[in-house]
Coordinates of C-alpha atoms in Angstrom, one line a residue:
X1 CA 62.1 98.4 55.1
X2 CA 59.8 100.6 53.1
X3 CA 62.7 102.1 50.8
X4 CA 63.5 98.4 50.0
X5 CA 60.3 97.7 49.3
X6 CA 59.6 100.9 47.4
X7 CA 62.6 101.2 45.5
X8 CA 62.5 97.4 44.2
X9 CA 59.1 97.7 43.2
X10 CA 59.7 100.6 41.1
X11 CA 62.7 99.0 39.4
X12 CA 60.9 96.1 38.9
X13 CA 58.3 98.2 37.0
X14 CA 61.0 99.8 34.6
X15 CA 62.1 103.0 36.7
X16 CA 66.0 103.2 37.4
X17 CA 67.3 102.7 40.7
X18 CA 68.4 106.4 41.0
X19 CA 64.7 107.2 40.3
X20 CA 62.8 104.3 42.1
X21 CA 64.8 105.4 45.1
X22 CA 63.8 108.6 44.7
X23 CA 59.8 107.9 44.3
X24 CA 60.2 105.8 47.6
X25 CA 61.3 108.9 49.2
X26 CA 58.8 110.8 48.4
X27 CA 56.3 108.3 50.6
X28 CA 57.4 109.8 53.8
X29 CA 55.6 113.3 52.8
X30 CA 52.4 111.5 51.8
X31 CA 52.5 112.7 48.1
X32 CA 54.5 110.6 46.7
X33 CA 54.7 108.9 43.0
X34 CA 51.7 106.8 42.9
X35 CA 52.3 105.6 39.1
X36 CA 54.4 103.2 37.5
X37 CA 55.1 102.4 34.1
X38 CA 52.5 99.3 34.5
X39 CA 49.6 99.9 37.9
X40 CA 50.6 99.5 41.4
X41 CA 52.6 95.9 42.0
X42 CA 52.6 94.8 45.6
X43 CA 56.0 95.6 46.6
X44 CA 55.4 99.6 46.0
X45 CA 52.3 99.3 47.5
X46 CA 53.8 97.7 50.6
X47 CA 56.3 100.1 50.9
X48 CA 54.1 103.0 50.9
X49 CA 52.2 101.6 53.5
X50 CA 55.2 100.9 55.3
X51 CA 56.1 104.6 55.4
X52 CA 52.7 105.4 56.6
X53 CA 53.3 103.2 59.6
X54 CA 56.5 104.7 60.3
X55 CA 54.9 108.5 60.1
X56 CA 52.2 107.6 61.9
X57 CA 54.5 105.4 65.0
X58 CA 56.8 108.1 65.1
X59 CA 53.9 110.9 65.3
X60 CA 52.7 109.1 68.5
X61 CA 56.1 108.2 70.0
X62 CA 56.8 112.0 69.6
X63 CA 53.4 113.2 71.0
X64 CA 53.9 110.5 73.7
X65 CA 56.8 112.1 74.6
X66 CA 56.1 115.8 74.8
X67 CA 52.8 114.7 76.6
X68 CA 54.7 113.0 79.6
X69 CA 57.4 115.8 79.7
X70 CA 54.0 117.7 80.4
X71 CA 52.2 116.1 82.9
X72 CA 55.3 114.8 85.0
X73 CA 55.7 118.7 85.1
X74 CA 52.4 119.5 85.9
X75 CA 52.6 117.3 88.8
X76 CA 55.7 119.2 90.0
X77 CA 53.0 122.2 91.5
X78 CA 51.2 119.4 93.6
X79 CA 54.4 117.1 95.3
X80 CA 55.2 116.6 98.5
X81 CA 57.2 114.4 100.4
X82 CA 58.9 113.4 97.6
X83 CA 62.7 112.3 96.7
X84 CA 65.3 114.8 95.3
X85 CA 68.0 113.2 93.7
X86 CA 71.1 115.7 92.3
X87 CA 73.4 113.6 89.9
X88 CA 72.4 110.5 87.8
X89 CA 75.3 108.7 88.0
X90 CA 75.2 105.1 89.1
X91 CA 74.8 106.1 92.9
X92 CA 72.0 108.3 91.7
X93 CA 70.4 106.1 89.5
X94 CA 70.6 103.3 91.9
X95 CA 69.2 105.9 94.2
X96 CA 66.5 106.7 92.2
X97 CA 65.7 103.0 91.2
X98 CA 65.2 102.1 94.8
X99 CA 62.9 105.3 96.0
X100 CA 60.4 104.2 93.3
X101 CA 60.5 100.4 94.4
X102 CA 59.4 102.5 97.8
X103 CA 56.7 104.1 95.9
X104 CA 57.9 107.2 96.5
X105 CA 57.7 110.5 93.9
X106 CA 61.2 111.2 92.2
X107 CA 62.5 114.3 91.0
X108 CA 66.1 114.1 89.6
X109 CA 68.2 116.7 88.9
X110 CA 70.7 116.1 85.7
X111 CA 73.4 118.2 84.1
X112 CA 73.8 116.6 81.2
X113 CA 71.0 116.3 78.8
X114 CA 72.8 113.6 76.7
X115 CA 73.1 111.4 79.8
X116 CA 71.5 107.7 78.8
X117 CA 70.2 107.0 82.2
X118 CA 67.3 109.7 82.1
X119 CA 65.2 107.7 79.5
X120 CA 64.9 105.1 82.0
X121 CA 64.0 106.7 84.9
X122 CA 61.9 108.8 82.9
X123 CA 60.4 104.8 82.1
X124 CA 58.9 104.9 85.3
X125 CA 57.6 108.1 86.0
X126 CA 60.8 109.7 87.4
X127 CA 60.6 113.7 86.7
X128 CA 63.7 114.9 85.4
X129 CA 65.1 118.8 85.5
X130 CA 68.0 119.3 83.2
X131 CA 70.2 122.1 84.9
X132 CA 72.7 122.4 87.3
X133 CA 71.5 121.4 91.0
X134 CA 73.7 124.2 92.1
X135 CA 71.1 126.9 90.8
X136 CA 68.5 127.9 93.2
X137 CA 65.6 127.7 90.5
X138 CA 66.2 124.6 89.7
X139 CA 66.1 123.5 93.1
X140 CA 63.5 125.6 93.8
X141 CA 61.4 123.9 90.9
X142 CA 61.9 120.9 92.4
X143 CA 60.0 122.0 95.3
X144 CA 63.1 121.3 97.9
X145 CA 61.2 122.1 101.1
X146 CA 58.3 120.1 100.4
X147 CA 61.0 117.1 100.0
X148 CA 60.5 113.9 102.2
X149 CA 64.4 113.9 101.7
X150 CA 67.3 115.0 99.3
X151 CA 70.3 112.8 97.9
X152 CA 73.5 114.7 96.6
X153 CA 75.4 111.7 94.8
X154 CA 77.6 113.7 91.7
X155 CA 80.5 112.5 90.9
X156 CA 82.6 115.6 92.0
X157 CA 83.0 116.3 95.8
X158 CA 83.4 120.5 95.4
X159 CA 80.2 120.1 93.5
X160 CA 78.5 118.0 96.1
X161 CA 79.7 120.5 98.5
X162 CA 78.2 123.1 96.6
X163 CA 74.7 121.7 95.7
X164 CA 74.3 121.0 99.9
X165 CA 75.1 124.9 100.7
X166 CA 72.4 126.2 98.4
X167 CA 69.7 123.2 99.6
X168 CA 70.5 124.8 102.8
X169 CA 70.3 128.8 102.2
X170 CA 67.0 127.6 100.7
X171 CA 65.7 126.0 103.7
X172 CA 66.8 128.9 105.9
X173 CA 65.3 131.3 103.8
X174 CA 62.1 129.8 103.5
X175 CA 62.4 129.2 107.2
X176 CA 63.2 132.5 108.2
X177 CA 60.3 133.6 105.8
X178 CA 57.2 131.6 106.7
X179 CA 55.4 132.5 110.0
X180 CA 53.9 129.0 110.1
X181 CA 55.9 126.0 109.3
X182 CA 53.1 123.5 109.7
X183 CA 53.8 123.8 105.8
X184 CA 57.3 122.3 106.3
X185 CA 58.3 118.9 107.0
X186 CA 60.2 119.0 110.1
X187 CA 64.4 117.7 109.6
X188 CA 64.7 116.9 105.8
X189 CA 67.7 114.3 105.8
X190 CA 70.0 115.5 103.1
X191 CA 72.6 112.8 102.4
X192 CA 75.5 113.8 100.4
X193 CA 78.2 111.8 99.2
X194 CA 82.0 113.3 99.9
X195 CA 85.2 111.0 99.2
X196 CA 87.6 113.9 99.9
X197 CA 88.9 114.3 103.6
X198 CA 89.5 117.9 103.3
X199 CA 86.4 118.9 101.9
X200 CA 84.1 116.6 104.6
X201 CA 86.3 118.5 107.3
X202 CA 85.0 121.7 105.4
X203 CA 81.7 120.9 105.7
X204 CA 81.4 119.8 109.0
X205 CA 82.8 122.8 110.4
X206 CA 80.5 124.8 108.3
X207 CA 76.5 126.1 109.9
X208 CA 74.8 123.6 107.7
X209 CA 76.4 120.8 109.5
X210 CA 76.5 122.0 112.6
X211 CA 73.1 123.4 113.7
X212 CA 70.5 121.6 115.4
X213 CA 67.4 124.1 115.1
X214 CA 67.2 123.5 110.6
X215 CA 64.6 121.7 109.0
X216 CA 67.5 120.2 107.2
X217 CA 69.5 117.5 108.6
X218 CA 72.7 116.8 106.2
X219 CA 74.1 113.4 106.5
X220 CA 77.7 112.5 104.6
X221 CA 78.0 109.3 103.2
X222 CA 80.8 107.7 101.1
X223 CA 80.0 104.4 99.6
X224 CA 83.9 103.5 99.4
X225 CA 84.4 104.2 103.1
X226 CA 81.9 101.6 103.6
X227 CA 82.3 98.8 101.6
X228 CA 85.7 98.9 103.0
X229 CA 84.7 98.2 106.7
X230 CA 82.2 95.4 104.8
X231 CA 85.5 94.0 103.4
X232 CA 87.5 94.1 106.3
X233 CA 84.4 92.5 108.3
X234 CA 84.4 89.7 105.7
X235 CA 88.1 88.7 104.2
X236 CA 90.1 90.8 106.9
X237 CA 93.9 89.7 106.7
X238 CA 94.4 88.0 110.2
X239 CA 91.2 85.9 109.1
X240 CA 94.1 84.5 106.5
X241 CA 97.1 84.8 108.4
X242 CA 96.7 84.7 112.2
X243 CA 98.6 86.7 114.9
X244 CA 100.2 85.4 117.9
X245 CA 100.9 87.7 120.7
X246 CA 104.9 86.2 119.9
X247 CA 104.2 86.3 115.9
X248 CA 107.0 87.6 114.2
X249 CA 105.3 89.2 111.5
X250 CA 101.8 90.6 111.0
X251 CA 99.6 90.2 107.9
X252 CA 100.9 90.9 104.4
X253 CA 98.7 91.7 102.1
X254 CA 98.5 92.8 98.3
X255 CA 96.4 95.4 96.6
X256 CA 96.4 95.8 93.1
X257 CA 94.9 99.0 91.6
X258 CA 95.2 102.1 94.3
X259 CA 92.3 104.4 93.1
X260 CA 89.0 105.3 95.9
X261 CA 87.8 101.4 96.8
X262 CA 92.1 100.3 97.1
X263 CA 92.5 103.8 98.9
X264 CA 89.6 103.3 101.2
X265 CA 90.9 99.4 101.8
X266 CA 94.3 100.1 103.1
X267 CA 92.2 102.9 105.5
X268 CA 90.8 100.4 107.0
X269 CA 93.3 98.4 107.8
X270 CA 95.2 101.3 109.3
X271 CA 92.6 101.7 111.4
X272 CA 91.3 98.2 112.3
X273 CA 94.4 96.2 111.8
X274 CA 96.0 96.5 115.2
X275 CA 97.1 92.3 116.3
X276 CA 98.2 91.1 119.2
X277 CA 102.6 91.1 118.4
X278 CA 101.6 95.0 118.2
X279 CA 103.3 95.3 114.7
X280 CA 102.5 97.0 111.8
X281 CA 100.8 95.0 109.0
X282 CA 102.3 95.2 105.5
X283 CA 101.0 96.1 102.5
X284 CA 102.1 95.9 98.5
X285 CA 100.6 98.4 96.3
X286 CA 100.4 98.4 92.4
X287 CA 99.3 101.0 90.5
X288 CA 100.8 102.6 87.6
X289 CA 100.6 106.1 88.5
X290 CA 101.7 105.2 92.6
X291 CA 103.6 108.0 93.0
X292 CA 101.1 110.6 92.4
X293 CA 98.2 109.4 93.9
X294 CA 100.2 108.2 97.0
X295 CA 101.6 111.3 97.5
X296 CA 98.0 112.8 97.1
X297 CA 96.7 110.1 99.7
X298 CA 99.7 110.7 102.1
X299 CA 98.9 114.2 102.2
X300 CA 95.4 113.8 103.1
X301 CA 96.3 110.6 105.4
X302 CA 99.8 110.8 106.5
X303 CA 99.3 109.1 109.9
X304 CA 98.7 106.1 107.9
X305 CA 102.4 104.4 107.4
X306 CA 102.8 105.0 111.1
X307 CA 100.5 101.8 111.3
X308 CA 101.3 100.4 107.6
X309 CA 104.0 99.2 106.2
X310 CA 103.6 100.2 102.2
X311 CA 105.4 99.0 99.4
X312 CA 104.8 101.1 96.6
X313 CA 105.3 99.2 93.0
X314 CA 105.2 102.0 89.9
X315 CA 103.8 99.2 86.8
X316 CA 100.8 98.5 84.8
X317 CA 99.3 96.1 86.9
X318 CA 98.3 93.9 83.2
X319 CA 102.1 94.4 82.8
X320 CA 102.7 92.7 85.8
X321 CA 105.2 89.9 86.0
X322 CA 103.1 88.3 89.3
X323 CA 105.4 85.6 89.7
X324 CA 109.0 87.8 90.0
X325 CA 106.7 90.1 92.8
X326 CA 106.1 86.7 94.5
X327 CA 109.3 85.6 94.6
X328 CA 110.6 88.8 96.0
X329 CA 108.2 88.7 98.7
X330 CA 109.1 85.1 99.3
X331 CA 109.6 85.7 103.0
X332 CA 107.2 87.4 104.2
X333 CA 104.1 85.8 101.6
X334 CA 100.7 87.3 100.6
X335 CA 97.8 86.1 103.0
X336 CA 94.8 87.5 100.7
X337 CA 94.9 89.8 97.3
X338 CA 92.4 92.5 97.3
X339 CA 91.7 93.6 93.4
X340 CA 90.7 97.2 93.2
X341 CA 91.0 98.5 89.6
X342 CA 88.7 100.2 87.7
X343 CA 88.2 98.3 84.7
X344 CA 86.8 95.6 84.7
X345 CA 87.6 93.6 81.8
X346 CA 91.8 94.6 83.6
X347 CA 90.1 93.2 87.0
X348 CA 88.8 89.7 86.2
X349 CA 92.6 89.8 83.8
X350 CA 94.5 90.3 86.9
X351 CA 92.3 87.8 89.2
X352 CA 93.2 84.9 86.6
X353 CA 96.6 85.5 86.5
X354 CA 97.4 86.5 90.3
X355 CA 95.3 83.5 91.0
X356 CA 97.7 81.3 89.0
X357 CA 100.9 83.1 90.1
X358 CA 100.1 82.0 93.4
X359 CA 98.9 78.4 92.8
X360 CA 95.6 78.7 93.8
X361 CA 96.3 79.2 97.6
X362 CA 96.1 82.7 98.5
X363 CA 92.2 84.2 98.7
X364 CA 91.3 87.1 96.1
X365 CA 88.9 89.5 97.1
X366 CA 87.8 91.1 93.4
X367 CA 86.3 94.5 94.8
X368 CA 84.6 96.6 91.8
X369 CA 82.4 99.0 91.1
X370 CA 78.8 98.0 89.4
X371 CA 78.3 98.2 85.6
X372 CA 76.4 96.2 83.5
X373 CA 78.6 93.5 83.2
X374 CA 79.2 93.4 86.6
X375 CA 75.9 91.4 87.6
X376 CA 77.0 88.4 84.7
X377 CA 80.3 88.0 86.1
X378 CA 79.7 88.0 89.8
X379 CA 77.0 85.2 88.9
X380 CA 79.5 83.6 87.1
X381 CA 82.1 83.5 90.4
X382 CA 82.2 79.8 91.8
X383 CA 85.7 79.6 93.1
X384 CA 86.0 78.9 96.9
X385 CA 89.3 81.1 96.8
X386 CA 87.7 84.2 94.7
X387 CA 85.1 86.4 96.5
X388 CA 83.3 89.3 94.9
X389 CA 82.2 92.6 96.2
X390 CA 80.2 95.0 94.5
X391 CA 80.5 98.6 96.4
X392 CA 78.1 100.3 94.3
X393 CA 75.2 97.5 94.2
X394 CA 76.1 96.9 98.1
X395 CA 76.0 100.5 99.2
X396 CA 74.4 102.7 97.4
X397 CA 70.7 102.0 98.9
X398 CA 68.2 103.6 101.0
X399 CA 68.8 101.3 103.6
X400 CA 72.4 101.2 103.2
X401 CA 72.4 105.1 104.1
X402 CA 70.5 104.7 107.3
X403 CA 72.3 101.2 108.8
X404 CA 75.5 99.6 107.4
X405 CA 76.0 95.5 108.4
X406 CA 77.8 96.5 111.1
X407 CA 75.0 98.5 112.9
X408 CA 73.3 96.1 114.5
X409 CA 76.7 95.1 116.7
X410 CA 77.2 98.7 116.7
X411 CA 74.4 99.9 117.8
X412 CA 74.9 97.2 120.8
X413 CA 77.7 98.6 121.8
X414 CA 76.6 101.8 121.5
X415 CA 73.5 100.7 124.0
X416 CA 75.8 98.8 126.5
X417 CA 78.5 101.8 126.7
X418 CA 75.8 104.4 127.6
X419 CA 74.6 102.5 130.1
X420 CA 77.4 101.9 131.8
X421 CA 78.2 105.5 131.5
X422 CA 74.9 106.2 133.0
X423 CA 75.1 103.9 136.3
X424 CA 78.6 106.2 137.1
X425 CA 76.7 109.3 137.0
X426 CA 73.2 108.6 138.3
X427 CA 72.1 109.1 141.4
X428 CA 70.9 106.6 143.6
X429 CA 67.4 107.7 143.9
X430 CA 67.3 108.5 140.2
X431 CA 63.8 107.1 138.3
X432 CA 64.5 104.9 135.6
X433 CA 63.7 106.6 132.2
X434 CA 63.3 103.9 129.1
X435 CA 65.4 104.4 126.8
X436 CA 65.3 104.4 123.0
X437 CA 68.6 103.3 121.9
X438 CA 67.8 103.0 118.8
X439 CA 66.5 106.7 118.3
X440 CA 70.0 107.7 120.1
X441 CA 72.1 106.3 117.7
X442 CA 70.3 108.0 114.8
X443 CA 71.0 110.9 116.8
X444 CA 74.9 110.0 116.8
X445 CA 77.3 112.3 114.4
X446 CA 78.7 110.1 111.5
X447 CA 81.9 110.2 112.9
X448 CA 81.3 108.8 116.4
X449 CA 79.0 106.1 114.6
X450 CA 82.4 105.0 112.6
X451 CA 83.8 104.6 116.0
X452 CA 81.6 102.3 117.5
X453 CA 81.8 100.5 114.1
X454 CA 85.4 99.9 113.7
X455 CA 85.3 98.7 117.9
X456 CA 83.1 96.3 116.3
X457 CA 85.6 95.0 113.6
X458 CA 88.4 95.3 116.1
X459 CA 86.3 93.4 118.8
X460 CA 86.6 90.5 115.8
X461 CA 90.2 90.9 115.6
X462 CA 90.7 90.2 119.3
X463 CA 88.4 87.3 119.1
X464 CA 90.2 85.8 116.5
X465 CA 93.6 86.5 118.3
X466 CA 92.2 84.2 121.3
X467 CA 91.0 81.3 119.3
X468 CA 94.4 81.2 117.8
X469 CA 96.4 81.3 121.1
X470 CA 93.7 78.8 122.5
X471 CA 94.3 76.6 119.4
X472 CA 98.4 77.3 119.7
X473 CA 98.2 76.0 123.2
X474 CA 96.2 72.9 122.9
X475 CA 98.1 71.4 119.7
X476 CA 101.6 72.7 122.4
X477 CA 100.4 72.3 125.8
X478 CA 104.0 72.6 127.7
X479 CA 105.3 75.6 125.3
X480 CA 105.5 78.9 127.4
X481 CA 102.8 81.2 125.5
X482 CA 102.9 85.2 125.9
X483 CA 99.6 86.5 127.1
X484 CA 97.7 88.8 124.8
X485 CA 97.5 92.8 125.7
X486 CA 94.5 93.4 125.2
X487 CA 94.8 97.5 126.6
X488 CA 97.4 97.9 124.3
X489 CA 95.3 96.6 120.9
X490 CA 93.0 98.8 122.3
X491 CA 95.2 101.5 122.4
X492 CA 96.7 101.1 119.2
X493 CA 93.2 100.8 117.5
X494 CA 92.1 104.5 119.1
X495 CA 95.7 106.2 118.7
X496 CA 95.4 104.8 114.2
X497 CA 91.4 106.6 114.5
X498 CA 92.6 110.1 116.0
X499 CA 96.0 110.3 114.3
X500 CA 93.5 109.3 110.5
X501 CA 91.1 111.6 111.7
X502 CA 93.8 115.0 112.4
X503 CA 94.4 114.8 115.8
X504 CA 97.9 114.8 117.5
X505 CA 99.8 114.5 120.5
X506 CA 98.6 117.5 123.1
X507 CA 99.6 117.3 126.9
X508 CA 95.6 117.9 127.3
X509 CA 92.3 117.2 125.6
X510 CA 91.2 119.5 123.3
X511 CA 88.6 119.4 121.0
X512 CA 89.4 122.8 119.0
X513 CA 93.4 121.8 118.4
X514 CA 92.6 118.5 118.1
X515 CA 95.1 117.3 120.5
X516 CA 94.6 114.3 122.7
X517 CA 97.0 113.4 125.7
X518 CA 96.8 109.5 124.9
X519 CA 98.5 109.8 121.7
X520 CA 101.8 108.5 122.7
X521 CA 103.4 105.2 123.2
X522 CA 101.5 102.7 125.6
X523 CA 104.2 102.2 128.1
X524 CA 104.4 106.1 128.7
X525 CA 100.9 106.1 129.7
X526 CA 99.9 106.6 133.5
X527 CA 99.1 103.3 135.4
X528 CA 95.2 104.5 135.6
X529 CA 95.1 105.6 131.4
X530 CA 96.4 102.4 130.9
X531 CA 94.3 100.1 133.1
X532 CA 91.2 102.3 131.4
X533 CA 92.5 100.3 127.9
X534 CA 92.3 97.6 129.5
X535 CA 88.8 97.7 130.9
X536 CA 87.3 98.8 127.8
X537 CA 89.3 95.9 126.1
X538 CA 87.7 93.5 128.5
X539 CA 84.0 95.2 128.1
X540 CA 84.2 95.0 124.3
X541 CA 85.0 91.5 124.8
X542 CA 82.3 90.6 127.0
X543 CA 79.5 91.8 125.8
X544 CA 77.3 89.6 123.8
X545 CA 75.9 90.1 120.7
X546 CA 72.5 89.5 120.3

């Protein structure tokens, strides 16, 4: 604005452009070309007090800046229980946003200096350390053992992996170095997110994980993992298409885009899609590079087309010709359509046109991860038959690290099982202790929580199965109905967790091999094995929610 100004003025007063330009210029260093060919006219003179403005606004912006780089430093010598977040992505920036809704201190720990994001959580009075959260000092700086907790959330699991072995050889060091720890705040949760099978395994059978005397307690999350179970407790596929214990086919359904939320969907439904006809449910996959990452997900999870039936489609899913795939699948139809890709401009493309491929009649579950635009256009959803979830926004929140949705069942269950266990093994004269179940299940490992989580989402599945057969039998009252098995659902659901999680056929328990006796078919079970199926069936089914 002050060139314009300037540099009209001047030509306006005889100079040529090259030359007015060139005066205007010159405001920016204070000395400029005060004369013209006839005084001052208005326009030079506004320019030149434009440029003032702009040296003097960009003077303070620039102090401004320096001086908050300073003091949120300087405050670095005085914090405790604060928040350590490594990795501003979006889980660490959503992270971050939410600890300072808390009130809580925030130091976060960036690689990349050029990364957007750090302005605004520098906005509200985040510290930032530019450096690799992998190097000691720069953990060290951020005061890591003064830390109310620590979230890992980069977007590479070796590097997660890494980052949580140093924050522990820190803690143990100190540890083993201070005399006192009344300076230390006793178990630091240290939550770090891991997507990889192989390298959560790794972890868990390394120290960090595994001992119980550390000031650090690590946690694993994966934000995929849960909005999966969410999905499957919302829009699961018997909700669409209901099973019979005589249906001739399970659930079909369709996932379009095969990349961590699609992976972590058809999971799920290996593990918690067990009906009452005991067959497998199907599932079409698109994706345009299938056969590489299915063979990558087969080798990490090859138990899982012993309970899914997969049909693999190689194609662009915006290449798509939706209503050929339809007609090929003509007999056995979609129930619901879960949309997983990445983009999302391709996501809300595919939704319009699988939704018109199938007439409007088949329920679309659009499953994205946030962005910007993500916000607009799930306000913008209206459409009974199109349902929206955001794993990001959903889960990646303080409280979504401590309790999913399903924890409140869960932790129900959790209560009622103990205390059955307990009555067996107490003795009669045995006081009463009270207990705190909810302490307990904080207690539990992550994977024994997913257990009594997924009972909870197959407890739903044999619910539903017995409001069908209820509602098959009134509307045909003289038809000759088979009775559901509910030990054998049971069975099934356990036998799809171990076989997921590793484990394998073994003629005894054991925990080291991971071998379990009970992975075989139902019928080759002992009497006793089997009737235990069915009694934990039945208590699952009994037990009331509060």
């Amino acid at each position: 604005m002050s060139i314009c100004f300037g540099t009209v003025g001047f030509v306006s007063d005889g100079f040529e452009f090259g030359e007015g330009a060139y005066r205007t210029v010159s405001f920016f260093v204070i000395q400029g070309f005060g004369d013209s060919k006839a005084g001052v006219n208005w326009m030079v003179e506004t320019g030149r007090w434009l440029a003032v403005f702009v040296i003097i606004t960009t003077a303070i912006r620039t102090v401004y800046a320096l001086t908050r780089e300073y003091w949120q430093r300087s405050q670095l010598y005085f914090l405790r229980n604060h928040v350590v977040v490594c990795g501003l992505g979006e889980k660490g920036f959503r992270l971050t946003e939410d600890s300072r809704k808390r009130g809580k201190a925030v130091i976060v720990i960036e690689r990349d200096a050029t990364n957007p994001l750090l302005e605004r959580v520098r906005d509200v009075g985040v510290i930032t350390l530019i450096g690799d959260a992998a190097d000691t000092t720069i953990l060290e700086q951020a005061r890591l053992t003064f830390a109310d907790s620590v979230y890992i959330a980069s977007g590479d699991d070796a590097d997660n992996a890494e980052i949580a072995s140093q924050v522990y050889r820190i803690t143990r060091i100190t540890k083993d170095s201070r005399s006192a720890l009344s300076r230390l705040p006793i178990d630091i949760p240290c939550f770090v997110h891991i997507i990889d099978p192989v390298i959560g395994a790794l972890i868990k059978s390394h120290e960090m994980y595994t001992r119980s005397d550390d000031i650090l307690e690590l946690r694993l999350f994966n934000v995929y993992e849960r909005g999966a179970r969410y999905v499957m407790d919302h829009y699961a596929p018997d909700m669409y298409q209901p099973v019979a214990p005589d249906s001739e086919f399970s659930p079909h359904i369709l996932i379009v885009g095969f990349h961590h939320i699609g992976q972590s969907i058809l999971r799920q439904c290996a593990i918690s899609g067990h009906y009452a006809n005991g067959r497998n449910i199907s599932a079409t996959v698109i994706e345009r590079n299938v056969n590489d990452i299915a063979h990558r997900f087969m080798y990490h999870y090859p138990a899982v087309e012993e309970f899914v039936d997969c049909d693999w489609i190689r194609i662009e899913p915006t290449l798509l010709d939706m209503q050929m795939i339809v007609a090929e699948h003509k007999s056995t139809p979609f129930g619901v359509v879960y949309v997983a890709l990445e983009d999302l401009t391709h996501s809300m493309y595919m939704v319009q046109r699988i939704y018109d491929a199938l007439n409007g009649e088949v329920d679309i579950i659009l499953c994205m991860e946030s962005s910007s635009r993500a916000k607009l256009f799930y306000q913008q959803i209206t459409h009974p038959r199109i349902h929206v979830v955001n794993f990001l926004q959903s889960f990646t929140h303080l409280d979504s690290l401590l309790h999913e949705p399903l924890d409140t069942q869960a932790m129900e269950l959790f209560s009622v099982h103990t205390s059955q266990e307990k009555q067996h093994t107490s003795t009669p004269t045995g006081s009463h202790v009270k207990r705190d179940t909810h302490a307990e299940w904080l207690m539990l490992d992550k994977d024994m929580k997913d257990t009594y989580r997924n009972s909870v989402l197959h407890k739903a599945v044999m619910e539903r199965s017995m409001q069908h057969c209820a509602t098959v039998s009134s509307l045909m009252p003289h038809h000759e109905h088979t009775s559901i098995d509910f030990g054998r659902m049971e069975h099934r659901r356990i036998s799809a967790e171990l076989r997921l999680a590793g484990w394998k056929y073994g003629a005894h328990h054991d925990q080291l091999r991971k071998e379990h006796p009970d992975l075989q078919a139902f019928d080759n079970l002992h009497t006793n094995v089997q009737q235990h199926y069915t009694v934990t069936s039945h208590h699952l089914l009994t037990y009331k929610s509060l």
